[in-house]
Tab-separated table of C-alpha atoms in Angstrom:
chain	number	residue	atom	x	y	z
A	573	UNK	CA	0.000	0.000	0.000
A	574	UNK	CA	1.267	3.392	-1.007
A	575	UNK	CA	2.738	5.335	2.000
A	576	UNK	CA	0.830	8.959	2.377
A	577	UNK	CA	3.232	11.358	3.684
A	578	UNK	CA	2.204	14.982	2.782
A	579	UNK	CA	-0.393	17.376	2.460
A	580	UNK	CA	0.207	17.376	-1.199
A	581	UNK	CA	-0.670	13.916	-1.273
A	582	UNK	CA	-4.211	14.367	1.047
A	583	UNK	CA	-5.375	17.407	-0.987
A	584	UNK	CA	-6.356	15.696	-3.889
A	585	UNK	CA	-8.292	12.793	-1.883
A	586	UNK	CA	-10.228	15.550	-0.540
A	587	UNK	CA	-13.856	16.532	-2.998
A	588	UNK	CA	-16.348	18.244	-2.300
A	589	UNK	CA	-19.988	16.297	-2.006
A	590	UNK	CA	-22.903	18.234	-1.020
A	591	UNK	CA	-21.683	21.656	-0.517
A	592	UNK	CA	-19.041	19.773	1.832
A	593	UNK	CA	-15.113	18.578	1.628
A	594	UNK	CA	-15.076	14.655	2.297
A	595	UNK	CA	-12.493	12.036	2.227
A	596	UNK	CA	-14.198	8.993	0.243
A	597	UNK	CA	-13.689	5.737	2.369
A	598	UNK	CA	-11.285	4.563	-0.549
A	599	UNK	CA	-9.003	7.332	0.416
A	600	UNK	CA	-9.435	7.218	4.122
A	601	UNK	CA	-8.575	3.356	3.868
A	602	UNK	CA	-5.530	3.919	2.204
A	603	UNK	CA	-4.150	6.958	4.392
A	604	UNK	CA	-4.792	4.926	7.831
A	605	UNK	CA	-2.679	2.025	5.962
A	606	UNK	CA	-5.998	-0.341	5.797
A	607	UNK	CA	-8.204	-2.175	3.131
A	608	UNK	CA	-11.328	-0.828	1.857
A	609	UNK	CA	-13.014	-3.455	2.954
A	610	UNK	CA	-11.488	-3.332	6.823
A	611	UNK	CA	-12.015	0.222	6.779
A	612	UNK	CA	-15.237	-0.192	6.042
A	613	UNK	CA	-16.272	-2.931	8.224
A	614	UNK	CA	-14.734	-1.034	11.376
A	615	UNK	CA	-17.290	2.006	10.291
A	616	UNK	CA	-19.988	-0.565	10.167
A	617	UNK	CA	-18.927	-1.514	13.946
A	618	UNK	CA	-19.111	1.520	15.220
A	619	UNK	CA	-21.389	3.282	12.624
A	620	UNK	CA	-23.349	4.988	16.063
A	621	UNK	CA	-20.186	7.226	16.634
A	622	UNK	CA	-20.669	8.491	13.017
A	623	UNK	CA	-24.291	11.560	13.092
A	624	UNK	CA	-25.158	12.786	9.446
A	625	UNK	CA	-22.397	15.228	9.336
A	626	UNK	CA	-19.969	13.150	10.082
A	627	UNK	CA	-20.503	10.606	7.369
A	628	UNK	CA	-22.717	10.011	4.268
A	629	UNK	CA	-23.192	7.847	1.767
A	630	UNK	CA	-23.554	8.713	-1.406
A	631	UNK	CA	-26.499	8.339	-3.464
A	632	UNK	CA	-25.967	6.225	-6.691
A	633	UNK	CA	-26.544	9.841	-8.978
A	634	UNK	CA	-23.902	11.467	-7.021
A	635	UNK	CA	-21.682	8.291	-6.823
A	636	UNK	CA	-22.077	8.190	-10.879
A	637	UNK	CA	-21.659	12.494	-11.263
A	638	UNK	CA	-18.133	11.844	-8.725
A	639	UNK	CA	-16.890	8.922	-11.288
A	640	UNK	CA	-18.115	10.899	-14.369
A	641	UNK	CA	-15.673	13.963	-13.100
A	642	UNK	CA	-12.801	11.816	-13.205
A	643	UNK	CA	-13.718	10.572	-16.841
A	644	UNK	CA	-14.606	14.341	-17.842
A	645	UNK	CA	-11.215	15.386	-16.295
A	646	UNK	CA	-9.544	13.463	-18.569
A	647	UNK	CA	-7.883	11.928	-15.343
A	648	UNK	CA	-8.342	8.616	-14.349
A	649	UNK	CA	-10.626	7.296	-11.649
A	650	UNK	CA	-8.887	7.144	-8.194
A	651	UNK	CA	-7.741	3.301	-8.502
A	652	UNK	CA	-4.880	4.486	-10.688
A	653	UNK	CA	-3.517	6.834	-7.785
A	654	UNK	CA	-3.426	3.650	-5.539
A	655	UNK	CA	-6.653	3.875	-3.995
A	656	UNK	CA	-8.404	0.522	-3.958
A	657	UNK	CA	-11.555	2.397	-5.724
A	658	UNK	CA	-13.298	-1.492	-6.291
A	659	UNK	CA	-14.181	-2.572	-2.921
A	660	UNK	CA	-12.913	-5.832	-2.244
A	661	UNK	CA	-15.856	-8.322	-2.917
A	662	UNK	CA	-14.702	-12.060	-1.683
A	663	UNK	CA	-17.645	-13.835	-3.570
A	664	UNK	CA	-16.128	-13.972	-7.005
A	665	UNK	CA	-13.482	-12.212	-8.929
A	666	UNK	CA	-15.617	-11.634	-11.693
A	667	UNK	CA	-17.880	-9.891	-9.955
A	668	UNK	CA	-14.904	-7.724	-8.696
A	669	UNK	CA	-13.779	-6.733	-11.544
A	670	UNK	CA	-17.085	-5.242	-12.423
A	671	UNK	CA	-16.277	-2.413	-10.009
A	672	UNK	CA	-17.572	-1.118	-6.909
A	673	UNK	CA	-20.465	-3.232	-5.160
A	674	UNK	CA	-21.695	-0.673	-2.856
A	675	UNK	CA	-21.858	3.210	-3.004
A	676	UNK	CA	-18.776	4.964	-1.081
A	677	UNK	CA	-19.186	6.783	2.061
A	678	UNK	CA	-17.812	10.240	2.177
A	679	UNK	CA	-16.368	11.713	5.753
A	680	UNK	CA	-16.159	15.214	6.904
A	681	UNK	CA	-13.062	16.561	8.181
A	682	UNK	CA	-14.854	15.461	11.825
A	683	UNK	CA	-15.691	12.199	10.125
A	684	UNK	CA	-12.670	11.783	9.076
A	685	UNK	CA	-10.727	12.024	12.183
A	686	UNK	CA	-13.543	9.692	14.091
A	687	UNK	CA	-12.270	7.122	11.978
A	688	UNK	CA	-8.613	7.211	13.030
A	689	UNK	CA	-10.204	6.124	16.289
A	690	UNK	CA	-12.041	3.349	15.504
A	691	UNK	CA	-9.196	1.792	13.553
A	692	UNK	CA	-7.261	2.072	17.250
A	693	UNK	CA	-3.531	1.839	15.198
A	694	UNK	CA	-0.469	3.498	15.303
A	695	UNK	CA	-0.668	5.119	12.215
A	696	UNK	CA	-4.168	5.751	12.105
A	697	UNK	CA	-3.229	8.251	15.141
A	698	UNK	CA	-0.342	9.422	12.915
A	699	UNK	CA	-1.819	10.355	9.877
A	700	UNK	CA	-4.693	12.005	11.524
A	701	UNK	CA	-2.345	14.769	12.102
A	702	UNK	CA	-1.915	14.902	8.154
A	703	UNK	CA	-5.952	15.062	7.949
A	704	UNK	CA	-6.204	17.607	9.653
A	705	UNK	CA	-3.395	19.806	8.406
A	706	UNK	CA	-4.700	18.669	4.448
A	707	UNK	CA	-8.189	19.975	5.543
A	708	UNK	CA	-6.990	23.154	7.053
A	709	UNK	CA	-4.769	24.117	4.364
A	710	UNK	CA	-8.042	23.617	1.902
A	711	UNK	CA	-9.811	26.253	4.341
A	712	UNK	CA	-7.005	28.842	3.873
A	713	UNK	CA	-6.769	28.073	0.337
A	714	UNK	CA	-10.417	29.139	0.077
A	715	UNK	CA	-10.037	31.648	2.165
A	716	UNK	CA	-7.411	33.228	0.140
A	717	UNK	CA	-9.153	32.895	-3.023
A	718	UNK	CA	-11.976	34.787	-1.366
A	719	UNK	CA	-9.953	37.631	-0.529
A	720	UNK	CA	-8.361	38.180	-4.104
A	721	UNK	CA	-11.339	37.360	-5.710
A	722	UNK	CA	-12.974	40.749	-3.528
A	723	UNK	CA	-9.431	42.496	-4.214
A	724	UNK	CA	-10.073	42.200	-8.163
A	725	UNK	CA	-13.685	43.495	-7.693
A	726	UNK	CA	-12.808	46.546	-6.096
A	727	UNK	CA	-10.615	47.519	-9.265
């Protein structure tokens, strides 16, 4: 599994789903060092620490506009960054190869960082530090952005 060491590396993990900035479970699995499919079945176990805006899951139009981006883009869909975008099916590997079984679940920045307890490892405590600092840095890029965009109105 590809080692996440950067904010430059986080930032792009990071879209935004309903007027909000989420971390897809694909990309949350891979920064705590974990499978999709463990990842997801530790949110399953503790789902009840998890309130609406903490975590979502995506409807199947919004899970089909998010993969239709990263046609449009002309980049290619998160699997080819190392994320493990197919979630791990153990039935058959035909039916893996068909893609995703189930729609993603997108976390909040709070969301996000819930997760790093649940997962109760060493570097899920690590790289929550990097979670936080990615999600932060978004905030002040907006933030800037906001400001020059009011700067060029005024002249």
């Amino acid at each position: 599994m590809e080692d996440v060491r950067s904010n430059e590396l986080l930032e792009p993990l990071i879209v935004v789903i309903r007027a909000q900035r989420v971390v897809l479970d694909t990309g949350l699995a891979r920064i705590y060092g974990v499978s999709t499919k463990a990842f997801n079945q530790a949110f399953k176990r503790s789902q009840h620490r998890f309130p609406a805006d903490f975590a979502f899951q995506l409807t199947a139009t919004e899970f089909e506009h998010l993969r239709s981006q990263f046609v449009t883009s002309n980049t290619q869909l998160p699997d080819s960054a190392g994320l493990n975008w197919s979630q791990t099916v153990t039935s058959s590997a035909s039916r893996s190869r068909r893609g995703r079984a189930y729609r993603p679940w997108a976390f909040t920045e709070h969301g996000a960082l819930m997760a790093a307890n649940i997962l109760r490892s060493e570097r899920a405590a690590q790289m929550s530090v990097f979670v936080v600092r990615a999600f932060v840095r978004l905030r002040e890029h907006v933030a800037a952005n906001t400001a020059v965009l009011k700067r060029l109105a005024e002249i």
